[in-house]
Coordinates of C-alpha atoms in Angstrom, one line a residue:
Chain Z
X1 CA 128.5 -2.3 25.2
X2 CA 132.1 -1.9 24.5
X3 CA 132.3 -2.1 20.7
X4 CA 136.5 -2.9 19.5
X5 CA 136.7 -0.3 16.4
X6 CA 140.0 -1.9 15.7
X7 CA 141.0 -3.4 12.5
X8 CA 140.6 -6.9 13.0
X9 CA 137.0 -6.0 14.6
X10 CA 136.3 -4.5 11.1
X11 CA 138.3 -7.8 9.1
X12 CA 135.7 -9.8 11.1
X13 CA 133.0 -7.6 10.6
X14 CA 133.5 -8.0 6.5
X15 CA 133.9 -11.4 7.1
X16 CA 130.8 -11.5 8.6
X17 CA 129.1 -10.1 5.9
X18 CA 130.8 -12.2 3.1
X19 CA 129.3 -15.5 5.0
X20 CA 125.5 -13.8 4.9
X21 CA 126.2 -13.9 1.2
X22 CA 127.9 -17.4 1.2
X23 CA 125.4 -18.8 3.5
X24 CA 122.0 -17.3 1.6
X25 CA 121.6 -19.7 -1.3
X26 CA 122.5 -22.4 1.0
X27 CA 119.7 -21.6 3.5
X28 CA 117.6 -21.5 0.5
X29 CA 119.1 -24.8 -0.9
X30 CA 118.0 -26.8 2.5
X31 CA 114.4 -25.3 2.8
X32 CA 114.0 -27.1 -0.6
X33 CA 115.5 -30.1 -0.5
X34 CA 113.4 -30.5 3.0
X35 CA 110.4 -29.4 1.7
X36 CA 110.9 -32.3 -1.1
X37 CA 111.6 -34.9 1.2
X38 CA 108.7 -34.4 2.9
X39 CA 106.9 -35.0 -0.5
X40 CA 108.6 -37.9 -1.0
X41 CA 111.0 -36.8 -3.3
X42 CA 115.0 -36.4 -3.7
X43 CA 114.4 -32.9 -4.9
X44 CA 117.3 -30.8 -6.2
X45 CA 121.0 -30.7 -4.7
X46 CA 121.8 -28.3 -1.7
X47 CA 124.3 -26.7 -4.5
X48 CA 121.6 -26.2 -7.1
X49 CA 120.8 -22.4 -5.8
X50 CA 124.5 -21.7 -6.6
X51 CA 124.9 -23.4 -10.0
X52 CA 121.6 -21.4 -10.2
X53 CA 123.2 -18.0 -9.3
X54 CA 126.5 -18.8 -11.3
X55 CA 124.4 -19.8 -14.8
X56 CA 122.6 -16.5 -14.2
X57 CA 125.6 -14.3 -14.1
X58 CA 127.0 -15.5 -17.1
X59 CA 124.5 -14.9 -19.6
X60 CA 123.6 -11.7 -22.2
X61 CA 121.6 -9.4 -21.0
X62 CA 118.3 -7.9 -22.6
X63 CA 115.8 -5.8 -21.1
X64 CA 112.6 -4.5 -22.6
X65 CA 112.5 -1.6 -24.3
X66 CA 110.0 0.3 -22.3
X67 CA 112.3 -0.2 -19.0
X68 CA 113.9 2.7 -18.2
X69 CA 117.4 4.3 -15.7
X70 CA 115.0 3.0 -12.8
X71 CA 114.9 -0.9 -14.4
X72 CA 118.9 -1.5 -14.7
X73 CA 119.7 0.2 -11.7
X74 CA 116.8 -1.3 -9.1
X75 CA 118.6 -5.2 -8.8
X76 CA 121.7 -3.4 -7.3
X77 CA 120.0 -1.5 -4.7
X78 CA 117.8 -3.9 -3.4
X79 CA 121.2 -6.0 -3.0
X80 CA 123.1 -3.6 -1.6
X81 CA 120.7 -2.4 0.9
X82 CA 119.3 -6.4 1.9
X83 CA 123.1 -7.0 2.3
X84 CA 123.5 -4.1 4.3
X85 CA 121.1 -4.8 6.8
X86 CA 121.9 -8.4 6.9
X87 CA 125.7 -7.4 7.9
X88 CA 123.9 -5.3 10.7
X89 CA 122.3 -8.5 12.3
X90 CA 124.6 -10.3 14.6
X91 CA 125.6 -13.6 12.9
X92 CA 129.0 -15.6 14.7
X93 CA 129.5 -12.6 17.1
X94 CA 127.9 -9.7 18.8
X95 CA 130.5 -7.3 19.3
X96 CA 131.3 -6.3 15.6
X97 CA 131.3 -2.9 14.9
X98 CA 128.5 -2.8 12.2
X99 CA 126.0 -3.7 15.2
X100 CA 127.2 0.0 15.9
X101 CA 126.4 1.7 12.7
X102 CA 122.8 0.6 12.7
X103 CA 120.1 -0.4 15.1
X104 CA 117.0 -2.2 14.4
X105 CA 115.3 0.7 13.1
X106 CA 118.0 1.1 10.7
X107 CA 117.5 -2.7 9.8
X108 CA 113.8 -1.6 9.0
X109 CA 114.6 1.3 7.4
X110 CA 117.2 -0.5 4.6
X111 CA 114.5 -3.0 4.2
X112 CA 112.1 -0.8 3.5
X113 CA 114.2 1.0 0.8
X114 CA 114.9 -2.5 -1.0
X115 CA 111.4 -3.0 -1.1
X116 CA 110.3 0.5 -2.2
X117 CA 113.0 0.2 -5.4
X118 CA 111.5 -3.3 -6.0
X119 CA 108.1 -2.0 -6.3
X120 CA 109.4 0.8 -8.7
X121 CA 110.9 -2.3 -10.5
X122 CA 107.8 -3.8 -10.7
X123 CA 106.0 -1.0 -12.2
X124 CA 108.6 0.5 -14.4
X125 CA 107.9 -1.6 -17.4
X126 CA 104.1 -1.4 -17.6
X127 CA 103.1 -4.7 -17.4
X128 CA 100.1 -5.8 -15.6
X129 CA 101.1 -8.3 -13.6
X130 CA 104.1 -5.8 -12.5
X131 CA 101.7 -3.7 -11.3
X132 CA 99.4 -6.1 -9.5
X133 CA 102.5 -7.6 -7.3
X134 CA 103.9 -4.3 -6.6
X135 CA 100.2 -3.3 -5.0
X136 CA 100.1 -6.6 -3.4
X137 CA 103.7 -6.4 -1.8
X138 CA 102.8 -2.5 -0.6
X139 CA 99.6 -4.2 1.0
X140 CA 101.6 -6.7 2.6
X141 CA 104.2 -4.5 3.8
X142 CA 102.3 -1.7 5.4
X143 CA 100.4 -4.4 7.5
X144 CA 103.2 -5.9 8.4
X145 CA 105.7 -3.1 9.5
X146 CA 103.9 -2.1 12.5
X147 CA 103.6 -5.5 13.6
X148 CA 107.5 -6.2 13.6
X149 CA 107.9 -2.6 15.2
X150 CA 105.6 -3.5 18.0
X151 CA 108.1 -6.7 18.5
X152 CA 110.9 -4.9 17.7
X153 CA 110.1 -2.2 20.9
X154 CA 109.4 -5.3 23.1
X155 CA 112.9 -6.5 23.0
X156 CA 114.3 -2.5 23.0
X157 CA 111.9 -1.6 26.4
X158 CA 113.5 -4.9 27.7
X159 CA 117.1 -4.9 26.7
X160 CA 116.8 -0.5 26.9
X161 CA 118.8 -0.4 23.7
X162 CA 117.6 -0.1 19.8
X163 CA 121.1 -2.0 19.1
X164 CA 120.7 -5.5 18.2
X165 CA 124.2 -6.7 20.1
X166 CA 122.8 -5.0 23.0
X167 CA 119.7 -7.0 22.8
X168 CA 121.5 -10.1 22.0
X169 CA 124.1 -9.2 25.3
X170 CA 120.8 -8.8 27.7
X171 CA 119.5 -12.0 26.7
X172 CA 122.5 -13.9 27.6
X173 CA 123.0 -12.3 30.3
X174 CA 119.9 -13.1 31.7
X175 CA 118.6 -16.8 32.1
X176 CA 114.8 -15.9 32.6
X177 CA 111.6 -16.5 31.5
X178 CA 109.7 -13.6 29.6
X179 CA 106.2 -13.4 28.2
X180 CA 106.7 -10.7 26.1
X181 CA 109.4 -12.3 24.3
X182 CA 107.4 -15.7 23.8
X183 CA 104.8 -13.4 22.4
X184 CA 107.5 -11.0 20.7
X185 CA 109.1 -14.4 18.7
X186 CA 105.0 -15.3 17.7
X187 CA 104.8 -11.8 16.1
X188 CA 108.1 -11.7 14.2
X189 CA 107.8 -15.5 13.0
X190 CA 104.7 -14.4 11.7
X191 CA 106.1 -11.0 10.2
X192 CA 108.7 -13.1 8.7
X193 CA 106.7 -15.5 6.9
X194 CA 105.3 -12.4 5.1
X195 CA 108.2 -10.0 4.2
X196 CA 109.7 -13.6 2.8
X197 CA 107.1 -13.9 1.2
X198 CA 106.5 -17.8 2.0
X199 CA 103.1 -20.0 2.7
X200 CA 100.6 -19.1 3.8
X201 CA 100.9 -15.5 2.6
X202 CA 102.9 -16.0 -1.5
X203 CA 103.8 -19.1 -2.7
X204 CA 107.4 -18.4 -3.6
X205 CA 107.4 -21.7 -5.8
X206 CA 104.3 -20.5 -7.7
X207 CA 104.0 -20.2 -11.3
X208 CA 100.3 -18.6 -11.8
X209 CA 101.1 -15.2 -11.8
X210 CA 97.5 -14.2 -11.0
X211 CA 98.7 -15.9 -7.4
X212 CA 102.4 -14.7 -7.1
X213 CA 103.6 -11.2 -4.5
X214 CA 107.2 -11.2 -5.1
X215 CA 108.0 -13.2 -7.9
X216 CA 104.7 -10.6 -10.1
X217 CA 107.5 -7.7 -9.4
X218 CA 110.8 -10.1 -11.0
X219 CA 109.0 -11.2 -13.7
X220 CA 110.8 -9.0 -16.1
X221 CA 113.9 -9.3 -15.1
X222 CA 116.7 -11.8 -16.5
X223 CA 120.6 -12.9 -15.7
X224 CA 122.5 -11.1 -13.6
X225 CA 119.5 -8.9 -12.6
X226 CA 117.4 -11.2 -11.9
X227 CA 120.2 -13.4 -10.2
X228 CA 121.0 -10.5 -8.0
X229 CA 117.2 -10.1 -7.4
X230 CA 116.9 -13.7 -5.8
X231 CA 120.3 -13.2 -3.8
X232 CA 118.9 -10.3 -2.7
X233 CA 115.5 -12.6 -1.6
X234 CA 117.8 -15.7 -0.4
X235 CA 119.0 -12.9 2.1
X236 CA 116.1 -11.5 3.3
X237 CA 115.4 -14.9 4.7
X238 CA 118.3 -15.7 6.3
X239 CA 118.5 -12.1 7.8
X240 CA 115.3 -13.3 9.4
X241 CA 116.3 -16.4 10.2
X242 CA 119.0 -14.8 12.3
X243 CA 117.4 -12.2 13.6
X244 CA 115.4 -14.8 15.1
X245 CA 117.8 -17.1 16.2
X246 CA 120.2 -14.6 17.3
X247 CA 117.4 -12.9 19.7
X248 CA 115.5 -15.5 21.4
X249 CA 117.8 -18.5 21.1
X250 CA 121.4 -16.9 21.3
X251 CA 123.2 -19.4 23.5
X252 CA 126.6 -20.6 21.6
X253 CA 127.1 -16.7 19.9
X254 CA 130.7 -15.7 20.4
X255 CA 131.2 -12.5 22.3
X256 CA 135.0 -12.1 22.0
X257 CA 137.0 -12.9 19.1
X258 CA 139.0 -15.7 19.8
X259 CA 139.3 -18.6 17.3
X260 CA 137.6 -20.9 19.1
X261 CA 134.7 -19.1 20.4
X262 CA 134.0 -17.8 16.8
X263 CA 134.2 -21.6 15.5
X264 CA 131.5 -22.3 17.8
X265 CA 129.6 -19.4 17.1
X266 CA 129.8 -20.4 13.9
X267 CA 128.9 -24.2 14.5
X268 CA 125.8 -23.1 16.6
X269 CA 124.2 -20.6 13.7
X270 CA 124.3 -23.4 11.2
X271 CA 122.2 -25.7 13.4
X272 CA 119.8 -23.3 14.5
X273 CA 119.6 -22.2 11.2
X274 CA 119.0 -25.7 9.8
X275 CA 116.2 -26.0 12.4
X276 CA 114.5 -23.1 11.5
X277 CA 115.0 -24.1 7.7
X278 CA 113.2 -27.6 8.4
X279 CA 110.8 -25.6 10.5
X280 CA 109.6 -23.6 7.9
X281 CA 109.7 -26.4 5.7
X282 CA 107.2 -28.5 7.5
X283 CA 105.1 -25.1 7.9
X284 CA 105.1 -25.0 4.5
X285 CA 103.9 -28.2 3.5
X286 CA 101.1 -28.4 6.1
X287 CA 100.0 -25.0 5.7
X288 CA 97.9 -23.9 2.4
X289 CA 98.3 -20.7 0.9
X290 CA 95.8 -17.8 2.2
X291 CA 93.7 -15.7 0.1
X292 CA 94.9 -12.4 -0.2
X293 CA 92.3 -10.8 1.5
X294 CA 92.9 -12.7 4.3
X295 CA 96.6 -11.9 4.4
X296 CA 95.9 -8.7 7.0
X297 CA 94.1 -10.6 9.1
X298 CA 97.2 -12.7 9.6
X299 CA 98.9 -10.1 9.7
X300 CA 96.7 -8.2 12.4
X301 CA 97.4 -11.3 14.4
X302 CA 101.3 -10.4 14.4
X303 CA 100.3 -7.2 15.5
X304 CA 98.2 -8.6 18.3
X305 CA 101.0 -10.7 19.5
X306 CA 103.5 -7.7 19.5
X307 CA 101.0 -5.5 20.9
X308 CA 100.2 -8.3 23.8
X309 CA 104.1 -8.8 23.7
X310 CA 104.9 -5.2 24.8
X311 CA 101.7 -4.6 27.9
X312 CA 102.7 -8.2 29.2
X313 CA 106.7 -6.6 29.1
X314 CA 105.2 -3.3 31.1
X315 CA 102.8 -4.9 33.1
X316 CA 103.9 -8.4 34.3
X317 CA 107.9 -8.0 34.0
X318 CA 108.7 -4.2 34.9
X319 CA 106.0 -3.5 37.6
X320 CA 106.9 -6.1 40.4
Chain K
X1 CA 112.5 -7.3 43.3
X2 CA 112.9 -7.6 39.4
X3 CA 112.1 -10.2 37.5
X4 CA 115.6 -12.3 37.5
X5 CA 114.7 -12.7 41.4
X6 CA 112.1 -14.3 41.1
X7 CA 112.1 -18.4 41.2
X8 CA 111.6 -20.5 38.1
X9 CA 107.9 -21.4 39.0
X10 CA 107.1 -17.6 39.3
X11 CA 108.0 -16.9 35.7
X12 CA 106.5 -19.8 34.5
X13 CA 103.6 -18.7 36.5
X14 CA 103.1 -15.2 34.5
X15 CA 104.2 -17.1 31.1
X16 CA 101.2 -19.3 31.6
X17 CA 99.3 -16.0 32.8
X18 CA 100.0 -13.7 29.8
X19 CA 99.1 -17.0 27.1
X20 CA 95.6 -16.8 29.0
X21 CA 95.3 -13.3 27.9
X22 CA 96.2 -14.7 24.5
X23 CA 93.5 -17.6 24.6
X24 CA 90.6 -15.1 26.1
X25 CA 91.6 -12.5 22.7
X26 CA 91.3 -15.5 20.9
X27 CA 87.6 -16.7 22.1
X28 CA 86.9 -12.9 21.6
X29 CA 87.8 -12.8 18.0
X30 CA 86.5 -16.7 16.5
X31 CA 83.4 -16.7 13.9
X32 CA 83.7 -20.8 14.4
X33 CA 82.4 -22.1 17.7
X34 CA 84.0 -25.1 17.6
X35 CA 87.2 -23.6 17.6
X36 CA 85.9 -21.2 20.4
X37 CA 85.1 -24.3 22.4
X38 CA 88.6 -25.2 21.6
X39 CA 90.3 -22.1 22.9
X40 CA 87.7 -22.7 26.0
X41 CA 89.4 -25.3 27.0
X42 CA 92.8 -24.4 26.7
X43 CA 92.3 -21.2 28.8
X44 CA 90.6 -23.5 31.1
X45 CA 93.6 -26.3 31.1
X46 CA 96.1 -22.8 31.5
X47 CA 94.2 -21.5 34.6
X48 CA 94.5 -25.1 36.2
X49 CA 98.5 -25.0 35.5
X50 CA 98.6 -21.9 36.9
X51 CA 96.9 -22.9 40.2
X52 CA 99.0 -26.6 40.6
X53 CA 102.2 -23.8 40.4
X54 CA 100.5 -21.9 43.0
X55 CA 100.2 -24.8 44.8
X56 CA 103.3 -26.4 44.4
X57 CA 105.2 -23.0 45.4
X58 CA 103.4 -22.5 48.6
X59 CA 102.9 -26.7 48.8
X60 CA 99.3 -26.1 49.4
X61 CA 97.6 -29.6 49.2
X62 CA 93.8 -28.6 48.6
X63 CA 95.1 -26.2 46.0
X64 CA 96.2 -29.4 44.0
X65 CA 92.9 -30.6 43.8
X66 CA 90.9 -27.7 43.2
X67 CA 93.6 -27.6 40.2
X68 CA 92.3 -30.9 39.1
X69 CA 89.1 -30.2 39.7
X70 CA 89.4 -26.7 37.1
X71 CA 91.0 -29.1 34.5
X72 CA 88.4 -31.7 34.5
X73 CA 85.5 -29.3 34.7
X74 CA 86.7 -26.4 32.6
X75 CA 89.0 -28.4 30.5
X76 CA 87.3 -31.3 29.7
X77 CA 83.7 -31.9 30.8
X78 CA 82.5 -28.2 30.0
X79 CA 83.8 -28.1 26.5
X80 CA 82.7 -31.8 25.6
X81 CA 79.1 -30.6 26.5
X82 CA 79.2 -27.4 24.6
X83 CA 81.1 -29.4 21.7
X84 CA 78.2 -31.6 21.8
X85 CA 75.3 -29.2 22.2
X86 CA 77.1 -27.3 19.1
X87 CA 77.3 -30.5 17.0
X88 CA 73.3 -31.2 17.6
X89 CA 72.4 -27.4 17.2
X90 CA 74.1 -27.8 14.1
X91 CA 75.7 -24.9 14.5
X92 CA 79.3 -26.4 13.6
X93 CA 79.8 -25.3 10.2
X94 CA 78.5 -21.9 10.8
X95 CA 80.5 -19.0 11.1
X96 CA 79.7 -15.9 12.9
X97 CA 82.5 -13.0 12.4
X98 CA 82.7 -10.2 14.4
X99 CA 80.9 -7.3 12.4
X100 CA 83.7 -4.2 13.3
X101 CA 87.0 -7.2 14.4
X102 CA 89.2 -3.9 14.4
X103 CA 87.0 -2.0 17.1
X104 CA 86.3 -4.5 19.4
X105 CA 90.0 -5.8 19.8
X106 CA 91.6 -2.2 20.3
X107 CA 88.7 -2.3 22.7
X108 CA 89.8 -5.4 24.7
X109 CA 93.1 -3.9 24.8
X110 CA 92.0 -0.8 26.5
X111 CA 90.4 -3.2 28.9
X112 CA 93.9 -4.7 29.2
X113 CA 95.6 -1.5 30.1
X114 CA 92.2 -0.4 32.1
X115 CA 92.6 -3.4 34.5
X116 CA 96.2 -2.6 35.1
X117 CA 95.5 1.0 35.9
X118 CA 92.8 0.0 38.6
X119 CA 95.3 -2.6 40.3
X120 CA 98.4 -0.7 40.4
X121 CA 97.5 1.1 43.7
X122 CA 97.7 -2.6 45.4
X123 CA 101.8 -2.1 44.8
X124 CA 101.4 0.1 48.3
X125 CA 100.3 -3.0 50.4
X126 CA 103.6 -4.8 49.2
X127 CA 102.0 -7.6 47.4
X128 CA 104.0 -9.8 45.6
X129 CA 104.5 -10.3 41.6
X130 CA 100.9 -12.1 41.9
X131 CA 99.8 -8.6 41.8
X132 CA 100.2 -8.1 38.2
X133 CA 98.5 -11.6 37.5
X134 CA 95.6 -10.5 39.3
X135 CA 95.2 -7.4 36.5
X136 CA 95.2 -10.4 33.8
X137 CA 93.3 -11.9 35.3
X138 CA 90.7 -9.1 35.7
X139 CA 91.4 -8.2 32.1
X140 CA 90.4 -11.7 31.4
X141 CA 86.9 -11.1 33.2
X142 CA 86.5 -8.0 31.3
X143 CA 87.2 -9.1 28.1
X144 CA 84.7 -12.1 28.8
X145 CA 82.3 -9.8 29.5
X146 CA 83.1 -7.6 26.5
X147 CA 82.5 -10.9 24.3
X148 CA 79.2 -11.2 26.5
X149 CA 78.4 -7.5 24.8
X150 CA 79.6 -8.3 21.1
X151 CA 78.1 -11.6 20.3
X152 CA 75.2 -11.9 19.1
X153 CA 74.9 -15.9 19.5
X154 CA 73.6 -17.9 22.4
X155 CA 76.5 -20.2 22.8
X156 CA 79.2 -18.0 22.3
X157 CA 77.5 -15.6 24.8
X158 CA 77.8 -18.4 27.1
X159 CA 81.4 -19.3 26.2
X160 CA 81.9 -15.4 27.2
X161 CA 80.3 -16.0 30.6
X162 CA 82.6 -19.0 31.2
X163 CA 85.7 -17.0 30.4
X164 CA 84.3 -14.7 33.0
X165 CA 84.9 -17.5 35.9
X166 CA 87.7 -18.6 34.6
X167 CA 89.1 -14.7 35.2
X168 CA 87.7 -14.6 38.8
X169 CA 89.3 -18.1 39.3
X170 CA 92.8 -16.5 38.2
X171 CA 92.4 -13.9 40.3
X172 CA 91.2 -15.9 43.0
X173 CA 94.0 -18.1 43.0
X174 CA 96.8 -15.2 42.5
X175 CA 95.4 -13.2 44.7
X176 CA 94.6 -15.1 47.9
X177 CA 96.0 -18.2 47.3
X178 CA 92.8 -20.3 46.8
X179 CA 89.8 -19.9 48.1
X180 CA 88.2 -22.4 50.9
X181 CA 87.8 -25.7 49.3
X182 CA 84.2 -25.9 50.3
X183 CA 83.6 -22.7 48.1
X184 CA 85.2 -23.5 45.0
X185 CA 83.5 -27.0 45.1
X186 CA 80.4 -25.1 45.8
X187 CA 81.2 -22.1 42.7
X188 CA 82.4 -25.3 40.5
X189 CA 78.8 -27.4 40.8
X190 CA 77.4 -23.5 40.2
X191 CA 79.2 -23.6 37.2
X192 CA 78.4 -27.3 36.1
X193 CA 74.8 -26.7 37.1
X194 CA 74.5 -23.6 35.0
X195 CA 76.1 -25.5 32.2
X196 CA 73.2 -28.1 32.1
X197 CA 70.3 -25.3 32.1
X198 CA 71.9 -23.2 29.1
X199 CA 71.5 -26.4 27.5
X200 CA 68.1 -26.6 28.4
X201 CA 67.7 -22.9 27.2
X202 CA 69.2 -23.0 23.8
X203 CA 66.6 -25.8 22.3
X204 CA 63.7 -24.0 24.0
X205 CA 64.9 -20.5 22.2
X206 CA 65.5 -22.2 19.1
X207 CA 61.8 -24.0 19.4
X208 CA 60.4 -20.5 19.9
X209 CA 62.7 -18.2 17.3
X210 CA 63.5 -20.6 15.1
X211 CA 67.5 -19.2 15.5
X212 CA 70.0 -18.8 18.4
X213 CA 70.7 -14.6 17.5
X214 CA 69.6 -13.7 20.8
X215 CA 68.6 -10.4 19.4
X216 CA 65.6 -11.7 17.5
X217 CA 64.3 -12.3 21.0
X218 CA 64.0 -8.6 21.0
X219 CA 61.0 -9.0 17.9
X220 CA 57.5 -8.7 18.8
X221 CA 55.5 -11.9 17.2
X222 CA 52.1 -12.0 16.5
X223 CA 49.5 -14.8 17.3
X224 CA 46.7 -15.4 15.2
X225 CA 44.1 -16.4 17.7
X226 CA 41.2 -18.5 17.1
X227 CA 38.1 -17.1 17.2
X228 CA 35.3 -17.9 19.7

């Protein structure tokens, strides 16, 4: 994997990463207006997320008086690290050289970190239901990590690289069947659907708090904080959203940098991201929201899958 | 020979393989039988793909009916029965979950890894990728027989025993291309036949335990007998 450290590799590279932010409210705009639609309504504009995010920014703040450094700083480094990894994840092109600087364990690891501050968040202020998401979210979490390792190894054993281009590369470079990666894309759609947060494990629409994950932990949190919370969350989707389209569906990526290519690239993420948007959607809408005690039972399912993902990889596809 | 050399029916072949192994952890791990019936029949209709592959990549004829033969028996006329015994058992809203879920899947996916283990010295006689089916499918056998151990019900003991063939079947197919067509119709009435008589045998344990927990056939009972 020949990665061009040049300038323009790194223009494109920051590039990239300015269109994760630019594309994150959008993603978040069509889920929405789909999901309405499907209820028979017109729902709210695919802009509304960005009038959302612009109203938020320009406000006062205040904060409660209990909150402490912890509270002010936590909305900028759950950005900052969600952004990060996102700019990791192979968007328009594969051979950028952030793909370089971290791997997928990297990817975990700044997720992780974004979700660690936001649990601190949730508890710094000493309300209850701060406390109760936080718990719920760590419960969540720690189920649900091993499950997207276990996927995460089946596309390393096969591609033998932790680096997402690399995987991406192997894939396209091969046109063959696996089992381990139909059961691979099972376990990290289902992995998804919890570190998003979305139905059936927290209704992100919600506004009992006895029933909310994510939302419990921002319930303190106003204007610019809280906007740069639900950026933050708007780009954890659409991290996985191309994680999962980049991996297992990643005809039409660009893997040079000329114009056209990248245009394409570009014209092929938006449609598989629309698809998975609508996907999730209907999910959504026919799904109900689970218990919470049932949540690691789904999520021992994703593990299953991954688990089943990586012995089909070593015994059906490397021992002929 | 690596996977990219193989043809497009062979990789279908071990994707429809490995979601077997799927279906048989799911029969392992539901508390509803309908839904086990359910995943039955899909492991049932996934076997049958798997042989008309077989067949059409060696363009054996008789191994295109014995596929249609496995999806009509295992996929449709075997699950109706036990859909319909379960509905007049009244057994269809009941739910029976595994008492340690944790335990016994780790344990069927030691079995997994055990059946590998025992087929990998085939690799000397130059086999072909059907090889690695075969330790599916006797994963599949074991893990029907593990469900045999942990469930305590009639039916889904008998749903476990079902899974078992289907394994054999697999392997059967993978392994030698098919068995004589007289023998798998004669295994397939077996099959059918046996199907009837657990029917028979779940009312008359039910009539004489009052239940279908096959452990309470394990109770002594007492008769009060008449005297003189």
């Amino acid at each position: 994997m020949d990665y061009r450290v040049s300038l323009a590799a790194w223009g494109l590279a920051l590039m990239q990463a300015l269109l994760y932010a630019a594309l994150a409210p959008l993603l978040m705009g069509w889920v929405r207006k789909v999901k309405a639609l499907l209820q028979n309504r017109r729902g709210p504009s695919l802009w509304q997320p960005y009038r959302d995010l612009h109203k938020l920014f320009g406000k006062e703040a205040r904060m409660a008086h209990t909150a402490s450094v912890l509270f002010r700083a936590a909305p900028y480094i759950v950005f900052v690290a969600t952004w990060l990894a996102a700019s990791a994840v192979p968007l328009i092109m594969t051979g950028l050289p952030t793909a370089a600087i971290a791997d997928i364990i990297v990817i975990a690891g700044l997720l992780a970190l974004a979700r660690f501050f936001l649990a601190l968040a949730g508890m710094d202020v000493g309300t209850a239901f701060g406390g109760m998401g936080a718990s719920r979210e760590m419960l969540v979490s720690a189920m649900a990590e091993p499950a997207m390792l276990m996927a995460v190894f089946t596309l390393t054993m096969t591609a033998h690289s932790t680096n997402l281009a690399s995987v991406v590369d192997y894939q396209l470079a091969g046109n063959v069947l696996r089992p381990s990666y139909i059961f691979a894309l099972g376990s990290l759609m289902l992995v998804a659907i919890a570190e998003t947060g979305r139905i059936p494990v927290d209704n992100p629409a919600t506004h009992l708090e006895l029933t909310m994950i994510h939302e419990a932990m921002i319930l303190e949190y106003s204007v610019r904080h809280l906007a740069l919370m639900e950026w933050a969350a708007q780009l954890k989707l659409l991290l996985y959203g191309a994680l999962l389209a980049g991996v297992f569906v990643p005809w039409g990526i660009a893997q040079d940098f000329a114009a056209a290519t990248l245009l394409t690239g570009l014209a092929a993420i938006l449609i598989k991201l629309a698809v998975l948007g609508a996907a999730l959607a209907v999910s959504e809408t026919v799904l109900a929201k689970m218990r919470l005690f049932r949540v690691p039972a789904f999520l021992n399912l994703a593990l299953l899958l991954g688990l089943l993902g990586l012995l089909s990889h070593v015994i059906l596809e490397v021992g002929i | 020979m690596s996977l990219e050399g193989l043809s497009v029916l062979s990789q279908l072949m071990l994707v429809l393989a490995a979601v077997a192994l799927f279906t048989s952890f799911v029969l392992l791990e539901q508390a509803r039988l309908v839904a086990a019936v359910h995943a039955f029949a899909w492991q049932g209709a996934l076997v049958a793909m798997v042989t008309a592959l077989v067949a059409a990549s060696g363009h054996q004829v008789h191994l295109f009916f014995s596929a249609g033969l496995t999806l009509g028996l295992k996929a449709l006329l075997i699950p109706w029965m036990l859909h319909r015994l379960v509905v007049r058992l009244e057994l269809d809203r009941h739910r029976a979950p595994l008492t340690h879920p944790a335990l016994v899947i780790m344990a069927a996916v030691g079995l997994v890894i055990f059946s590998y283990w025992l087929v990998l010295p085939m690799v000397q006689q130059e086999m072909l990728f059907t090889r690695n089916i075969v330790a599916v499918s006797l994963a599949v056998v074991l893990i029907g027989l593990l469900m045999m151990v942990v469930r305590q019900q009639a039916v889904a003991q008998v749903l476990g025993f079902m899974s078992m063939e289907n394994g054999l079947f697999l392997a059967a197919v993978s392994a030698t291309g098919g068995m004589p067509l007289v023998v798998e119709l004669g295994v397939a009435f077996d099959v059918l036949v046996a199907m009837v008589l657990f029917g028979v045998f779940f009312f008359q344990i039910r009539e004489s335990i009052d239940s279908l927990d096959v452990d309470r056939l394990n109770r002594l009972t007492e008769r009060v007998e008449d005297e003189g």
